[in-house]
Coordinates of C-alpha atoms and ligand atoms in Angstrom, one line a residue:
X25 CA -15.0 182.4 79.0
X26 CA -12.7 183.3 82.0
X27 CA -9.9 180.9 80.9
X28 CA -9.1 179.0 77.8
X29 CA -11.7 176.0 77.6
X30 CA -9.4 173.3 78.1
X31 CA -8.1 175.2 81.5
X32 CA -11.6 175.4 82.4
X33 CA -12.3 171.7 81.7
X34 CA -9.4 170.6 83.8
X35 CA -10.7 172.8 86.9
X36 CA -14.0 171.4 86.3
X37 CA -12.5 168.0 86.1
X38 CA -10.3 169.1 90.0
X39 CA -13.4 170.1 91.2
X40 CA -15.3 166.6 90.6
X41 CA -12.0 164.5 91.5
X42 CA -12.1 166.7 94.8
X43 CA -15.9 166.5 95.7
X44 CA -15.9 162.6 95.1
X45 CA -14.1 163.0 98.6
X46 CA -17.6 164.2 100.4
X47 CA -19.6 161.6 98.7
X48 CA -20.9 158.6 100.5
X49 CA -20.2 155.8 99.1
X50 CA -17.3 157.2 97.6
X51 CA -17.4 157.0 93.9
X52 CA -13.6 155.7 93.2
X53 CA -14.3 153.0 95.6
X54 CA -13.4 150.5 92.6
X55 CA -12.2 150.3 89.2
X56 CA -15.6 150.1 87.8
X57 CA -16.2 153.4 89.7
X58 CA -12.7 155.7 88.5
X59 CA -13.7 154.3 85.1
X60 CA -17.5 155.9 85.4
X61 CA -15.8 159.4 86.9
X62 CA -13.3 159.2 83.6
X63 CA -15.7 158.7 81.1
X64 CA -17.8 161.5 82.5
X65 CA -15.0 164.0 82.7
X66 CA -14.1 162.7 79.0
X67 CA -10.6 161.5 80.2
X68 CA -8.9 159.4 77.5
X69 CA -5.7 157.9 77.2
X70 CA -4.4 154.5 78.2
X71 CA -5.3 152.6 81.7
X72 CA -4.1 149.8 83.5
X73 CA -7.1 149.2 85.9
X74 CA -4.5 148.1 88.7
X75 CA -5.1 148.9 92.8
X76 CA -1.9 150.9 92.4
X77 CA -3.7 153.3 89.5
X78 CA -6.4 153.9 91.8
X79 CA -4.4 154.6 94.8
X80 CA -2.8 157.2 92.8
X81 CA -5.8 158.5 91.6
X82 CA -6.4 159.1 95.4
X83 CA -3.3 160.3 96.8
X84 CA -4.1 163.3 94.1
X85 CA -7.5 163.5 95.4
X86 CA -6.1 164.2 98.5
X87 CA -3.1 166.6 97.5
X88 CA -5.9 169.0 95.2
X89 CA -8.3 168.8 98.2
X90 CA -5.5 170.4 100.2
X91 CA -4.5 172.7 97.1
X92 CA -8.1 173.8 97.0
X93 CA -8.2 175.8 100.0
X94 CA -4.0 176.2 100.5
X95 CA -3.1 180.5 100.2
X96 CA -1.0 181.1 97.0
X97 CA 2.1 180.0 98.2
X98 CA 1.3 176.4 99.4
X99 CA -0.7 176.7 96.4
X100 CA 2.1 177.5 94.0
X101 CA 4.4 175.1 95.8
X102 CA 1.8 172.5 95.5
X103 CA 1.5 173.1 91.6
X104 CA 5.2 172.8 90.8
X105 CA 5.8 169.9 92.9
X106 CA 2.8 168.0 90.9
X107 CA 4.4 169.0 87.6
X108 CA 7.9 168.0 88.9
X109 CA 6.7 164.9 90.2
X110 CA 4.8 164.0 87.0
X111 CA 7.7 165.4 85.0
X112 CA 6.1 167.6 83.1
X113 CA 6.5 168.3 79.6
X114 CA 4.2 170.5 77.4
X115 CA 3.4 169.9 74.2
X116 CA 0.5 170.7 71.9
X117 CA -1.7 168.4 70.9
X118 CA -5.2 167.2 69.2
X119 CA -7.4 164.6 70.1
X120 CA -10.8 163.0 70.2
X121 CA -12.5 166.5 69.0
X122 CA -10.7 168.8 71.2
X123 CA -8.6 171.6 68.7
X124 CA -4.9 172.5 70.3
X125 CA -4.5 172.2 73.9
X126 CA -1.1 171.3 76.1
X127 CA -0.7 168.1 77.1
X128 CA 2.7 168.0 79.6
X129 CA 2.9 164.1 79.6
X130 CA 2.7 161.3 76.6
X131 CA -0.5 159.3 76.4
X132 CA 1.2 156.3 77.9
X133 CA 1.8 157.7 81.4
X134 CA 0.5 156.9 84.5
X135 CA -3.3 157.8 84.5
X136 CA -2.7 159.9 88.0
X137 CA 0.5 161.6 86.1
X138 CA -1.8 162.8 83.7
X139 CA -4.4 163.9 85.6
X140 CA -2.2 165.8 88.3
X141 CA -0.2 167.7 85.4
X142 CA -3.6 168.6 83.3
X143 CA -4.7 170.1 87.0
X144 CA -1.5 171.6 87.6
X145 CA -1.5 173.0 84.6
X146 CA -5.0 174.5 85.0
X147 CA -3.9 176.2 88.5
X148 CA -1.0 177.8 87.3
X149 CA -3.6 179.5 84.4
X150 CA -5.6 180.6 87.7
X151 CA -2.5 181.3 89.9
X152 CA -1.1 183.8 86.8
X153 CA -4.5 185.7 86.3
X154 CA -4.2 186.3 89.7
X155 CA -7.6 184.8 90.2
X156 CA -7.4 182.1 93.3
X157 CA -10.8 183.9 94.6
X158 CA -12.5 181.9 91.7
X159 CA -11.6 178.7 93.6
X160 CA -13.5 178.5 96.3
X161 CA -15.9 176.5 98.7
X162 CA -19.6 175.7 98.5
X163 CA -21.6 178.5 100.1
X164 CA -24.1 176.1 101.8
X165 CA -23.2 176.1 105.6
X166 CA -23.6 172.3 105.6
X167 CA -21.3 171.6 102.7
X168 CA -17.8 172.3 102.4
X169 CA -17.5 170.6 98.3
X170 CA -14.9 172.6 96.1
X171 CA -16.4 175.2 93.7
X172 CA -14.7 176.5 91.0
X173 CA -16.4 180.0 89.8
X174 CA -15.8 180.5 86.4
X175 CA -19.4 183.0 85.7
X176 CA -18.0 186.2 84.1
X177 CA -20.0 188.2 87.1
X178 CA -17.9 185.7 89.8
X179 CA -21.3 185.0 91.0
X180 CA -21.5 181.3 91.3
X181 CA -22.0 180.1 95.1
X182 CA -22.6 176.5 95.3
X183 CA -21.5 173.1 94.1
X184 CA -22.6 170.9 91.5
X185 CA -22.9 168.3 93.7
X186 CA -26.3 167.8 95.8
X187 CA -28.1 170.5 95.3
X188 CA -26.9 173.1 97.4
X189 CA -28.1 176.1 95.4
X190 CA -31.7 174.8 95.4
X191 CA -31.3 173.8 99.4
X192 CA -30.5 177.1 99.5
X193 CA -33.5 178.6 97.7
X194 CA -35.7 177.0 99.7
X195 CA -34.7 177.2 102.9
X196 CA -34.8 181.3 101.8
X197 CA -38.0 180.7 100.3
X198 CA -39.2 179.0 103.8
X199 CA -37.8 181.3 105.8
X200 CA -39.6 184.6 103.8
X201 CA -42.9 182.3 104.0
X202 CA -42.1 182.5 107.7
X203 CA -41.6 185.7 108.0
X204 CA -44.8 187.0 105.9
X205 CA -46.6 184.4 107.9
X206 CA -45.4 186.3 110.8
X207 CA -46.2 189.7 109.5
X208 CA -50.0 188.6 108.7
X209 CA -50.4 186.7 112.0
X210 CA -49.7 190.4 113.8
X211 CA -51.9 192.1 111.3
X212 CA -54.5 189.6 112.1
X213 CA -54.0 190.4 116.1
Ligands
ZN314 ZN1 -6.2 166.3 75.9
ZN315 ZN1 -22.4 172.2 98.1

């Protein structure tokens, strides 16, 4: 492990808010749909289903899509304004099977609160390591999802989302195919 798991989870869980950006039809289009990305990132804690929770939910979409690829000072600047906004608070806590982790706002705040200090949080682990190069972009030219590389070697390349890695094997696979094709079609001359 490159960070403490719950850090990890939470980057995980800014790279998934992020990439729902790319995805057509967007995914927190609705309710229904924030509630299906929650339950797969195993975010608990209370709701209130409202337009305005959603919204949130998006402006902080937007704010970590920008953090994603921001140098380390927008970056940093970007971190402590989300945990000043959201006033922050740490405190340790356990819940639904996870041992200690922080939490740095009560149960009952706003969903997008919680989920922009848990980030937050998660980016200032990264930012101290001094290890931004782990966040990065997808390395498929035509995809541009965030990627968060948390492989002891730093080898991971592409998203979760779509495929990308396997695109990528192909079209290398194709390409060699091409290229040996090429090779025996001059032997054959
Ligand atoms: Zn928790
Ligand atoms: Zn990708």
């Amino acid at each position: 492990m490159v960070f403490t798991y719950d850090t990890e989870m939470a980057l995980s869980t800014a790279a998934a808010l992020v990439n729902t950006g790319s995805q057509d039809p967007d995914p927190l289009a609705d309710d229904a749909g924030l509630t299906r990305f929650l339950a797969q990132e195993r975010f608990s804690g209370s709701r209130t289903h409202t337009p305005p929770e959603l919204e949130a939910v998006l402006r902080l979409r937007a704010e970590l899509t920008e953090l994603w690829t921001a140098g380390e000072e927008d970056l940093v600047d970007g971190i402590n304004r989300l945990l000043f906004t959201a006033s922050a608070l740490p405190q340790l806590v356990r819940h639904d099977g996870w041992d200690w982790h922080l939490h740095c706002t009560p149960p009952e705040a706003e969903l997008a609160d919680r989920m922009a200090t848990e980030a937050a949080m998660a980016l200032a682990d990264v930012v101290r390591a001094g290890e931004l190069a782990r966040l990065r972009t997808c390395a498929a030219p035509d995809c541009s999802n965030a990627v968060v590389d948390l492989s002891r070697n730093r080898s991971r390349r592409y998203c979760d989302t779509g495929n990308c890695g396997n695109r990528q094997h192909v079209r290398a696979y194709r390409r060699r195919l091409a290229s040996s094709a090429q090779v025996l079609g001059e032997q054959n001359k």
